[in-house]
Structures are given as structure tokens and as C-alpha cells.
CSV table of C-alpha atoms in Angstrom, one decimal:
chain,number,residue,atom,x,y,z
A,260,MET,CA,0.0,0.0,0.0
A,261,SER,CA,1.3,3.4,-0.8
A,262,SER,CA,0.5,7.1,-1.4
A,263,ILE,CA,-1.1,7.9,2.0
A,264,ILE,CA,-3.6,10.7,1.7
A,265,ALA,CA,-3.9,13.7,4.0
A,266,PRO,CA,-4.8,13.2,7.7
A,267,ALA,CA,-8.4,12.7,8.6
A,268,THR,CA,-10.4,15.7,9.6
A,269,LEU,CA,-12.6,13.6,11.9
A,270,PRO,CA,-11.9,13.8,15.6
A,271,ARG,CA,-9.1,11.3,16.5
A,272,GLN,CA,-10.7,7.9,17.0
A,273,ARG,CA,-9.4,4.4,17.5
A,274,VAL,CA,-9.7,1.7,14.9
A,275,LEU,CA,-9.1,-2.0,15.5
A,276,VAL,CA,-7.5,-4.0,12.7
A,277,VAL,CA,-8.0,-7.7,12.8
A,278,ASP,CA,-6.1,-9.7,10.2
A,279,ASP,CA,-3.8,-12.8,10.4
A,280,ASP,CA,-1.4,-11.4,7.8
A,281,PRO,CA,1.2,-9.4,9.7
A,282,ASP,CA,2.3,-7.5,6.5
A,283,LEU,CA,-1.3,-6.3,5.8
A,284,ARG,CA,-1.8,-5.5,9.5
A,285,ALA,CA,1.3,-3.3,9.4
A,286,SER,CA,0.2,-1.6,6.2
A,287,LEU,CA,-3.3,-0.8,7.5
A,288,ASP,CA,-1.8,0.4,10.8
A,289,ASP,CA,0.5,2.7,8.9
A,290,ALA,CA,-2.2,4.1,6.6
A,291,LEU,CA,-4.7,4.7,9.4
A,292,THR,CA,-2.1,6.2,11.8
A,293,GLN,CA,-0.8,8.6,9.1
A,294,SER,CA,-4.4,9.7,8.5
A,295,GLY,CA,-5.0,10.7,12.1
A,296,PHE,CA,-6.4,7.6,13.7
A,297,ASP,CA,-5.2,5.7,16.7
A,298,VAL,CA,-4.9,2.0,15.8
A,299,SER,CA,-5.0,-1.3,17.6
A,300,VAL,CA,-4.1,-4.6,15.9
A,301,ALA,CA,-5.0,-8.2,16.4
A,302,GLY,CA,-4.3,-11.4,14.6
A,303,ASP,CA,-7.3,-13.5,15.7
A,304,GLY,CA,-10.5,-13.5,17.7
A,305,ILE,CA,-8.8,-13.7,21.1
A,306,GLY,CA,-6.8,-10.6,20.3
A,307,LEU,CA,-9.9,-8.9,19.0
A,308,HIS,CA,-11.8,-9.3,22.2
A,309,ALA,CA,-8.8,-8.5,24.3
A,310,ALA,CA,-8.3,-5.2,22.4
A,311,LEU,CA,-12.0,-4.3,22.8
A,312,ALA,CA,-11.8,-5.0,26.5
A,313,GLU,CA,-8.8,-2.8,26.9
A,314,ALA,CA,-10.1,0.4,25.2
A,315,PRO,CA,-13.2,1.7,23.4
A,316,HIS,CA,-13.0,1.6,19.6
A,317,ALA,CA,-14.8,3.6,17.0
A,318,LEU,CA,-14.7,0.9,14.3
A,319,VAL,CA,-13.4,-2.6,13.5
A,320,LEU,CA,-11.7,-3.7,10.3
A,321,LEU,CA,-12.1,-7.5,10.2
A,322,ASP,CA,-10.7,-10.0,7.7
A,323,LEU,CA,-13.3,-12.4,6.5
A,324,ARG,CA,-11.0,-15.5,6.4
A,325,LEU,CA,-8.7,-15.7,9.3
A,326,LYS,CA,-6.6,-18.7,10.0
A,327,ASP,CA,-8.7,-21.4,11.9
A,328,GLU,CA,-11.5,-18.8,12.2
A,329,HIS,CA,-14.2,-17.4,10.0
A,330,GLY,CA,-14.7,-13.6,10.1
A,331,LEU,CA,-18.4,-13.8,9.7
A,332,ALA,CA,-18.8,-15.8,12.9
A,333,LEU,CA,-16.6,-13.2,14.7
A,334,ALA,CA,-18.6,-10.3,13.1
A,335,ARG,CA,-21.9,-11.8,14.3
A,336,GLY,CA,-20.6,-12.3,17.8
A,337,LEU,CA,-19.4,-8.7,17.7
A,338,ARG,CA,-22.8,-7.5,16.6
A,339,GLU,CA,-24.5,-9.3,19.5
A,340,ARG,CA,-22.0,-8.0,22.1
A,341,HIS,CA,-21.5,-4.5,20.6
A,342,PRO,CA,-24.5,-3.7,18.5
A,343,ALA,CA,-23.4,0.0,17.9
A,344,LEU,CA,-19.8,-0.8,16.9
A,345,PRO,CA,-19.3,-0.4,13.1
A,346,ILE,CA,-17.7,-3.3,11.3
A,347,ILE,CA,-16.0,-3.2,7.9
A,348,MET,CA,-15.2,-6.6,6.5
A,349,ILE,CA,-12.1,-7.3,4.3
A,350,SER,CA,-12.0,-10.1,1.8
A,351,GLY,CA,-9.9,-11.3,-1.1
A,352,SER,CA,-13.1,-12.4,-2.9
A,353,SER,CA,-15.6,-10.1,-4.7
A,354,ASP,CA,-18.2,-12.8,-4.7
A,355,GLU,CA,-21.7,-11.1,-4.7
A,356,MET,CA,-23.2,-13.6,-2.2
A,357,ASP,CA,-20.4,-12.9,0.2
A,358,ARG,CA,-21.0,-9.2,0.1
A,359,VAL,CA,-24.8,-9.4,0.4
A,360,LEU,CA,-24.6,-12.0,3.2
A,361,LEU,CA,-22.2,-9.9,5.2
A,362,LEU,CA,-24.0,-6.6,4.7
A,363,GLU,CA,-27.3,-8.2,5.7
A,364,LEU,CA,-26.1,-10.2,8.7
A,365,ALA,CA,-23.3,-8.4,10.4
A,366,ALA,CA,-21.2,-5.8,8.5
A,367,ASP,CA,-21.6,-2.1,7.8
A,368,ASP,CA,-19.3,-2.1,4.8
A,369,PHE,CA,-17.1,-4.4,2.7
A,370,LEU,CA,-13.6,-4.0,1.2
A,371,VAL,CA,-12.2,-6.2,-1.5
A,372,LYS,CA,-8.4,-6.8,-1.6
A,373,PRO,CA,-6.3,-5.3,-3.1
A,374,PHE,CA,-7.3,-1.8,-2.2
A,375,SER,CA,-5.4,1.5,-2.0
A,376,PRO,CA,-5.0,3.6,1.2
A,377,ARG,CA,-7.3,6.2,-0.5
A,378,GLU,CA,-10.1,3.6,-0.9
A,379,LEU,CA,-9.5,2.3,2.7
A,380,LEU,CA,-9.8,5.8,4.2
A,381,ALA,CA,-12.9,6.6,2.1
A,382,HIS,CA,-14.7,3.6,3.4
A,383,VAL,CA,-13.6,4.2,7.0
A,384,ARG,CA,-14.6,7.8,7.0
A,385,ALA,CA,-17.9,7.1,5.3
A,386,VAL,CA,-18.9,4.5,7.9
A,387,LEU,CA,-17.8,6.8,10.8
A,388,ARG,CA,-19.7,9.7,9.3
A,389,ARG,CA,-22.8,7.6,9.1
A,390,THR,CA,-22.6,6.0,12.5
A,391,GLN,CA,-20.9,8.8,14.5
A,392,PRO,CA,-21.4,12.1,12.8
A,393,ALA,CA,-18.5,14.5,13.4
A,394,ALA,CA,-20.8,17.5,14.0
A,395,VAL,CA,-22.6,15.6,16.8
A,396,ALA,CA,-19.4,14.2,18.3
A,397,ALA,CA,-17.9,17.8,18.6
A,398,GLN,CA,-20.9,19.2,20.4
A,399,PRO,CA,-21.9,18.8,24.1
A,400,ARG,CA,-24.5,16.1,24.5
A,401,GLU,CA,-28.1,17.2,25.1
A,402,PRO,CA,-30.9,15.2,26.6
A,403,ALA,CA,-31.8,12.2,24.5
A,404,ALA,CA,-34.2,12.8,21.7
A,405,GLN,CA,-36.9,10.1,21.9
A,406,LEU,CA,-39.5,9.3,19.3
A,407,GLN,CA,-42.6,7.3,20.2
A,408,PHE,CA,-44.8,5.2,17.9
A,409,GLY,CA,-47.3,2.6,19.0
A,410,ASP,CA,-45.7,0.7,22.0
A,411,TRP,CA,-42.2,1.6,20.9
A,412,THR,CA,-39.7,4.4,21.8
A,413,LEU,CA,-36.7,5.1,19.5
A,414,ASP,CA,-33.9,6.7,21.4
A,415,LEU,CA,-31.8,8.7,19.0
A,416,ARG,CA,-29.0,9.5,21.4
A,417,GLU,CA,-28.5,6.0,22.8
A,418,ARG,CA,-29.4,4.4,19.5
A,419,GLU,CA,-31.8,2.0,21.1
A,420,LEU,CA,-35.4,0.8,20.5
A,421,ARG,CA,-37.4,0.0,23.6
A,422,GLY,CA,-40.7,-1.6,24.1
A,423,ALA,CA,-43.5,-0.6,26.4
A,424,ASP,CA,-41.9,-2.6,29.2
A,425,GLY,CA,-38.6,-0.8,28.8
A,426,ARG,CA,-36.8,-3.7,27.3
A,427,VAL,CA,-34.3,-3.0,24.5
A,428,CYS,CA,-35.0,-4.6,21.2
A,429,ALA,CA,-31.7,-5.4,19.6
A,430,LEU,CA,-31.1,-3.7,16.2
A,431,THR,CA,-28.1,-3.9,13.9
A,432,PRO,CA,-26.7,-0.5,12.8
A,433,ALA,CA,-28.4,-0.9,9.4
A,434,GLU,CA,-31.8,-1.7,11.0
A,435,PHE,CA,-31.5,1.3,13.3
A,436,ARG,CA,-30.7,3.6,10.4
A,437,LEU,CA,-33.6,2.3,8.5
A,438,LEU,CA,-36.0,2.8,11.4
A,439,GLU,CA,-34.5,6.2,12.1
A,440,ALA,CA,-35.3,7.3,8.5
A,441,PHE,CA,-38.9,6.1,8.7
A,442,VAL,CA,-39.7,7.4,12.2
A,443,GLY,CA,-38.0,10.8,11.4
A,444,GLN,CA,-40.4,11.4,8.6
A,445,PRO,CA,-43.7,9.5,9.0
A,446,GLY,CA,-45.9,9.6,6.0
A,447,LYS,CA,-43.0,10.1,3.5
A,448,VAL,CA,-42.8,7.6,0.7
A,449,TRP,CA,-39.2,6.3,0.6
A,450,THR,CA,-37.8,4.7,-2.6
A,451,ARG,CA,-35.4,1.8,-2.4
A,452,ASP,CA,-32.6,4.0,-3.6
A,453,GLN,CA,-33.2,6.5,-0.9
A,454,LEU,CA,-33.3,3.8,1.8
A,455,LEU,CA,-30.1,2.3,0.4
A,456,GLU,CA,-28.4,5.7,0.7
A,457,HIS,CA,-29.4,5.9,4.4
A,458,THR,CA,-28.4,2.4,5.3
A,459,ARG,CA,-25.2,1.7,3.3
A,460,SER,CA,-22.0,3.6,2.4
A,461,LEU,CA,-22.0,5.1,-1.0
A,462,GLU,CA,-18.7,3.3,-1.9
A,463,THR,CA,-20.2,-0.1,-1.5
A,464,GLU,CA,-22.1,-1.8,-4.3
A,465,VAL,CA,-25.5,-2.9,-3.0
A,466,PHE,CA,-28.8,-4.2,-4.4
A,467,ASP,CA,-32.4,-3.3,-4.2
A,468,ARG,CA,-33.3,-6.7,-2.8
A,469,SER,CA,-31.2,-6.0,0.3
A,470,VAL,CA,-33.6,-3.3,1.3
A,471,ASP,CA,-36.5,-5.7,1.1
A,472,VAL,CA,-34.7,-8.2,3.3
A,473,LEU,CA,-33.8,-5.4,5.8
A,474,ILE,CA,-37.4,-4.2,6.0
A,475,LEU,CA,-38.6,-7.8,6.5
A,476,ARG,CA,-36.2,-8.1,9.5
A,477,VAL,CA,-37.3,-4.9,11.1
A,478,ARG,CA,-41.0,-5.8,10.6
A,479,ARG,CA,-40.4,-9.1,12.4
A,480,LYS,CA,-39.1,-7.1,15.4
A,481,ILE,CA,-41.6,-4.3,15.6
A,482,GLU,CA,-44.9,-5.3,13.9
A,483,PRO,CA,-47.6,-7.1,15.9
A,484,ASN,CA,-48.3,-9.1,12.7
A,485,PRO,CA,-45.4,-8.8,10.2
A,486,LYS,CA,-47.5,-10.3,7.4
A,487,HIS,CA,-50.0,-7.4,7.8
A,488,PRO,CA,-47.7,-4.5,8.8
A,489,ARG,CA,-49.2,-1.4,10.4
A,490,TYR,CA,-46.0,0.6,10.8
A,491,ILE,CA,-43.8,0.1,7.7
A,492,CYS,CA,-46.2,-0.3,4.8
A,493,THR,CA,-45.6,-1.0,1.1
A,494,GLU,CA,-46.6,1.6,-1.4
A,495,ARG,CA,-46.8,-0.6,-4.5
A,496,GLY,CA,-44.7,0.6,-7.3
A,497,LEU,CA,-43.2,3.4,-5.2
A,498,GLY,CA,-41.5,2.1,-2.1
A,499,TYR,CA,-42.3,2.2,1.6
A,500,VAL,CA,-43.9,4.5,4.1
A,501,PHE,CA,-44.1,4.8,7.9
A,502,ALA,CA,-47.9,4.9,8.3
A,503,VAL,CA,-48.5,5.7,11.9
A,504,PRO,CA,-48.1,9.0,13.9
A,505,VAL,CA,-44.9,9.7,15.7
A,506,THR,CA,-44.6,11.8,18.8
A,507,GLY,CA,-41.5,13.3,20.6
A,508,GLY,CA,-38.5,15.2,19.3
A,509,HIS,CA,-38.0,15.9,15.6
A,510,ALA,CA,-35.3,14.0,13.7
A,511,SER,CA,-34.8,15.1,10.1
A,512,THR,CA,-33.3,12.4,7.9
A,513,ALA,CA,-33.8,14.1,4.6
């Protein structure tokens, strides 16, 4: 890897690189460090969990095929333990099914080897902008903005969805961003392209069908009867709409 680009303008954040190739680990460490990030490195799942226990991280770069381990299993475990932690998967394969499966089940983004430092930084910054906006991070925190619909409360500060009993309903980052878009503008008809823009990085190739799968997953979590949805409804030939009133603070996702 060569030709490092200018340092990041985002607040200094720590990125965890997990790859069993020491040369690639060193290259990624060098590229990220020169671009203004703090970096931790690990060669396997044990090192990954040890690094996360030692310090908070803003993002994880995780190789799909580690020696004696599969990155997808590690990513799914990470998603369960740290649902708000962004994950970018790295793979030597550009297989479409790999990308779709990873984006639907665990990852926020996907990088195919070989890639340049410029491409690496573009993906990292895009994911961080999407999950931890710089403008928000730089401002003092205010009381949580909470939006209510039906028996649910969407907490925009804590990035949590809670039921009437106060229990948290686990959402992946993509599921949260999807629901945030809908609840922020009830009654708006969203096309698949618009929803893709809100739930995926612009640098990643994605497919219309992935939005349908994502909506199906969210419906299964929030709808009393997912086969006959009352919240996220289909507008045939147009897209989807959030069809119930929302109360609480305003969240613009336009």
C-alpha cells in the first residue's frame, strides 16, 4: 500500500484492525495512523476481544477469512455484544453472495483486496460519518431525543429501540438507520434508492433486494403481525412509508 492521503479531519478515533497477515496489518496500521487515527491490531478472535476489553474503539476492520476462524462468525458475535460498533469486512473475494450476506447479517461495509490507502480511508470515513457524525461528536450532548410510535420508543442518542416494558429490542446499525429514517419522517414515501443511501455507504455496491430483506427483518421485530404490517407499509410501485403517527423530538433524515 502506498501514497497515503492527507490526515483525517474527523476527531481522533481508535480503529481495531483484525487480520492474520502481519504485513497487511502493518500496512493498514501505517495508513490509518498517518491519516490521524489511533490504531489497535490483532491477529485472531482472542486478540480482537482483548483489544475491545482494553479500550473503546470507533470501528473494527475485520478480515473475512482468518486462519482457523471465520470472520463472519466473529462479526456476528461482535454485533451481538457491541450492536453499535461499526464493522468493515475485508475479503480477497468479490463474490456477490459474500457481500450481500455480510451486509445483511453483520457488517456495515465491505472492502475487497487489493485496495489502496485512499479507498480504505474513504470507506472508514464514510462509515464513521454515518454512525458517529463528526458534528454531533464535537458538540456537548443534550438530553436524549426520543420518538414514540405505538408501543415503541426510539432513542436517537442511545441508538436504542425500547418496548412498552422498557426492554431493549436489539437492532443492527443498518436496522436502526432504516427505522430512524422512517420514524424521522412519518408519511413520507421512501424509494429503495433513498433507503439504500441511508443504510449503506456510497462506496459499497448494494442491491435493491437487500432493502426488502432489511425491512422484513425490522418488521419481524416491531410489527404485531409482520404479514400485515401497520408501521412500515408498502406503497406498491413506489417504495415504503411509515404509516402511523410519531410523537416526541423531531429528527430530520432528509
